Short mmCIF file of C-alpha atoms in Angstrom, two decimals:
data_model
loop_
_atom_site.label_atom_id
_atom_site.label_comp_id
_atom_site.label_asym_id
_atom_site.label_seq_id
_atom_site.Cartn_x
_atom_site.Cartn_y
_atom_site.Cartn_z
CA MET E 1036 -35.95 -24.08 -47.70
CA LYS E 1037 -38.17 -25.12 -44.79
CA LEU E 1038 -38.14 -28.56 -43.20
CA PRO E 1039 -41.16 -30.21 -41.48
CA CYS E 1040 -39.86 -29.72 -37.93
CA PRO E 1041 -38.21 -26.95 -35.89
CA VAL E 1042 -34.61 -26.12 -36.80
CA ILE E 1043 -32.20 -24.48 -34.32
CA GLY E 1044 -28.97 -22.96 -35.55
CA VAL E 1045 -25.96 -22.66 -33.20
CA GLY E 1046 -23.15 -20.46 -34.40
CA ASN E 1047 -20.96 -17.46 -33.79
CA LEU E 1048 -19.73 -14.38 -35.53
CA THR E 1049 -16.05 -14.85 -34.71
CA VAL E 1050 -13.65 -17.66 -35.43
CA GLY E 1051 -13.02 -20.31 -32.79
CA GLY E 1052 -13.49 -20.77 -29.13
CA THR E 1053 -17.02 -19.63 -28.27
CA GLY E 1054 -18.39 -23.04 -27.10
CA LYS E 1055 -20.52 -24.08 -30.08
CA THR E 1056 -19.86 -27.78 -29.65
CA PRO E 1057 -20.67 -27.88 -25.87
CA THR E 1058 -23.78 -25.80 -26.57
CA VAL E 1059 -24.98 -28.23 -29.23
CA ILE E 1060 -24.40 -31.13 -26.83
CA LEU E 1061 -26.24 -29.35 -23.99
CA LEU E 1062 -29.16 -28.45 -26.25
CA ALA E 1063 -29.52 -32.01 -27.63
CA ASN E 1064 -29.50 -33.43 -24.09
CA LEU E 1065 -32.05 -30.86 -22.85
CA LEU E 1066 -34.38 -31.55 -25.76
CA ARG E 1067 -34.12 -35.31 -25.26
CA GLU E 1068 -34.90 -34.92 -21.54
CA LYS E 1069 -38.04 -33.01 -22.55
CA GLY E 1070 -39.21 -35.96 -24.64
CA ARG E 1071 -38.12 -34.60 -28.03
CA ARG E 1072 -36.22 -36.57 -30.71
CA PRO E 1073 -33.35 -34.25 -31.72
CA ALA E 1074 -30.79 -34.88 -34.42
CA VAL E 1075 -27.57 -32.90 -34.92
CA LEU E 1076 -26.53 -31.78 -38.38
CA SER E 1077 -22.97 -30.75 -39.12
CA ARG E 1078 -21.10 -29.92 -42.25
CA GLY E 1079 -18.36 -32.40 -41.27
CA TYR E 1080 -15.47 -29.96 -41.70
CA GLY E 1081 -12.17 -31.83 -42.02
CA GLY E 1082 -13.70 -35.20 -42.75
CA ARG E 1083 -13.10 -37.24 -45.93
CA SER E 1084 -16.64 -38.39 -46.46
CA GLY E 1085 -17.80 -36.81 -49.66
CA GLY E 1086 -21.32 -38.16 -49.80
CA PRO E 1087 -24.34 -35.88 -49.66
CA VAL E 1088 -25.49 -37.44 -46.36
CA SER E 1089 -23.25 -39.31 -43.93
CA ILE E 1090 -24.60 -40.86 -40.77
CA VAL E 1091 -21.95 -40.39 -38.09
CA SER E 1092 -24.12 -42.05 -35.43
CA ASP E 1093 -27.52 -43.61 -35.34
CA GLU E 1094 -29.49 -44.07 -32.17
CA ASN E 1095 -27.38 -47.06 -31.10
CA ARG E 1096 -23.75 -46.65 -32.17
CA ILE E 1097 -21.10 -44.48 -33.79
CA LEU E 1098 -20.69 -45.49 -37.44
CA MET E 1099 -17.80 -43.24 -38.61
CA GLU E 1100 -14.33 -42.36 -37.40
CA TRP E 1101 -13.15 -38.80 -37.00
CA CYS E 1102 -11.06 -38.92 -40.19
CA GLU E 1103 -14.19 -39.72 -42.21
CA ALA E 1104 -16.74 -37.51 -40.45
CA GLY E 1105 -14.63 -34.72 -38.98
CA ASP E 1106 -13.56 -34.50 -35.37
CA GLU E 1107 -16.41 -32.35 -34.00
CA PRO E 1108 -19.29 -34.54 -35.29
CA VAL E 1109 -17.65 -37.61 -33.74
CA LEU E 1110 -17.06 -35.76 -30.46
CA ILE E 1111 -20.74 -34.73 -30.45
CA ALA E 1112 -21.88 -38.26 -31.26
CA ARG E 1113 -19.80 -39.69 -28.35
CA ALA E 1114 -21.23 -37.09 -25.94
CA ILE E 1115 -24.90 -37.73 -26.82
CA PRO E 1116 -25.49 -41.45 -27.36
CA GLY E 1117 -28.97 -42.08 -28.67
CA VAL E 1118 -29.06 -38.85 -30.70
CA PRO E 1119 -28.36 -39.19 -34.43
CA VAL E 1120 -25.54 -37.06 -35.87
CA LEU E 1121 -25.38 -36.51 -39.60
CA THR E 1122 -22.98 -34.63 -41.82
CA GLY E 1123 -23.20 -33.22 -45.30
CA ALA E 1124 -22.67 -29.92 -47.11
CA LYS E 1125 -26.36 -29.41 -47.87
CA ARG E 1126 -28.20 -29.28 -44.55
CA HIS E 1127 -31.62 -29.66 -46.16
CA LEU E 1128 -30.54 -33.12 -47.34
CA THR E 1129 -29.17 -34.16 -43.93
CA GLY E 1130 -32.25 -32.72 -42.28
CA ARG E 1131 -34.61 -34.70 -44.47
CA ALA E 1132 -32.60 -37.85 -43.81
CA ALA E 1133 -32.75 -37.24 -40.04
CA VAL E 1134 -36.53 -36.81 -40.17
CA GLU E 1135 -37.16 -39.74 -42.50
CA GLN E 1136 -34.69 -42.26 -41.06
CA PHE E 1137 -34.69 -41.37 -37.37
CA ASN E 1138 -38.06 -39.67 -36.94
CA ALA E 1139 -36.30 -36.54 -35.63
CA ASP E 1140 -38.73 -33.87 -34.47
CA VAL E 1141 -36.16 -31.08 -33.96
CA LEU E 1142 -32.90 -30.42 -35.78
CA ILE E 1143 -29.85 -28.75 -34.32
CA LEU E 1144 -27.42 -27.22 -36.82
CA ASP E 1145 -23.85 -27.09 -35.58
CA ASP E 1146 -21.89 -24.02 -36.84
CA ALA E 1147 -24.81 -22.89 -38.91
CA PHE E 1148 -24.51 -19.16 -39.58
CA GLN E 1149 -22.72 -19.46 -42.89
CA HIS E 1150 -25.38 -21.82 -44.23
CA ARG E 1151 -28.29 -19.56 -45.24
CA GLN E 1152 -30.22 -21.92 -47.54
CA LEU E 1153 -32.16 -23.65 -44.73
CA PHE E 1154 -34.85 -21.85 -42.75
CA ARG E 1155 -34.18 -21.78 -39.01
CA ASP E 1156 -36.81 -21.27 -36.40
CA LEU E 1157 -34.24 -20.16 -33.82
CA ASP E 1158 -30.61 -18.97 -33.97
CA ILE E 1159 -28.35 -19.12 -30.93
CA VAL E 1160 -25.45 -16.72 -31.33
CA LEU E 1161 -22.39 -17.33 -29.13
CA ILE E 1162 -19.67 -14.78 -28.47
CA ASN E 1163 -16.53 -14.69 -26.41
CA ALA E 1164 -17.61 -12.46 -23.49
CA ALA E 1165 -14.05 -11.34 -22.82
CA PHE E 1166 -13.43 -10.28 -26.46
CA PRO E 1167 -16.91 -10.24 -28.06
CA PHE E 1168 -16.12 -8.71 -31.41
CA GLY E 1169 -12.34 -8.85 -31.41
CA ASN E 1170 -10.77 -5.80 -32.93
CA GLY E 1171 -13.87 -5.13 -35.06
CA GLN E 1172 -12.14 -6.32 -38.22
CA LEU E 1173 -13.24 -9.06 -40.61
CA LEU E 1174 -10.97 -11.96 -41.55
CA PRO E 1175 -8.08 -11.90 -42.25
CA GLY E 1176 -7.53 -8.60 -40.35
CA GLY E 1177 -9.48 -9.76 -37.32
CA PRO E 1178 -11.65 -12.58 -35.91
CA LEU E 1179 -15.03 -11.55 -37.33
CA ARG E 1180 -16.50 -13.92 -39.91
CA GLU E 1181 -19.10 -11.52 -41.16
#
């Protein structure tokens, strides 16, 4: 599915510790400095909110606690005030909401590589430079997701 604005996916091929969250924050800040209106979309892993679209933060304030939204979306929202952060399992729904409600003109998908339903214009793949592909084994035998 294609959305009406550019979509950037940030993810990795291994579990944990490659800097996805700081990269999403940096990217949102850089885009905002260039005059763009980014929004961050996350799945909301670990949060209790079960709705199809949850607004973690709007352009003015944080609307959800970490236990509802998940810890990473709230951390991102605190780090980039003025940038909407939305969660939901179906990124095309959160993306549409970001465009319609906040006039977002670029969407950043946090931890996006396992979500293949949404077309992405750019993928940023992060790896651990010291141990890029672990032992070469997929989970559970190693750190590779795919």
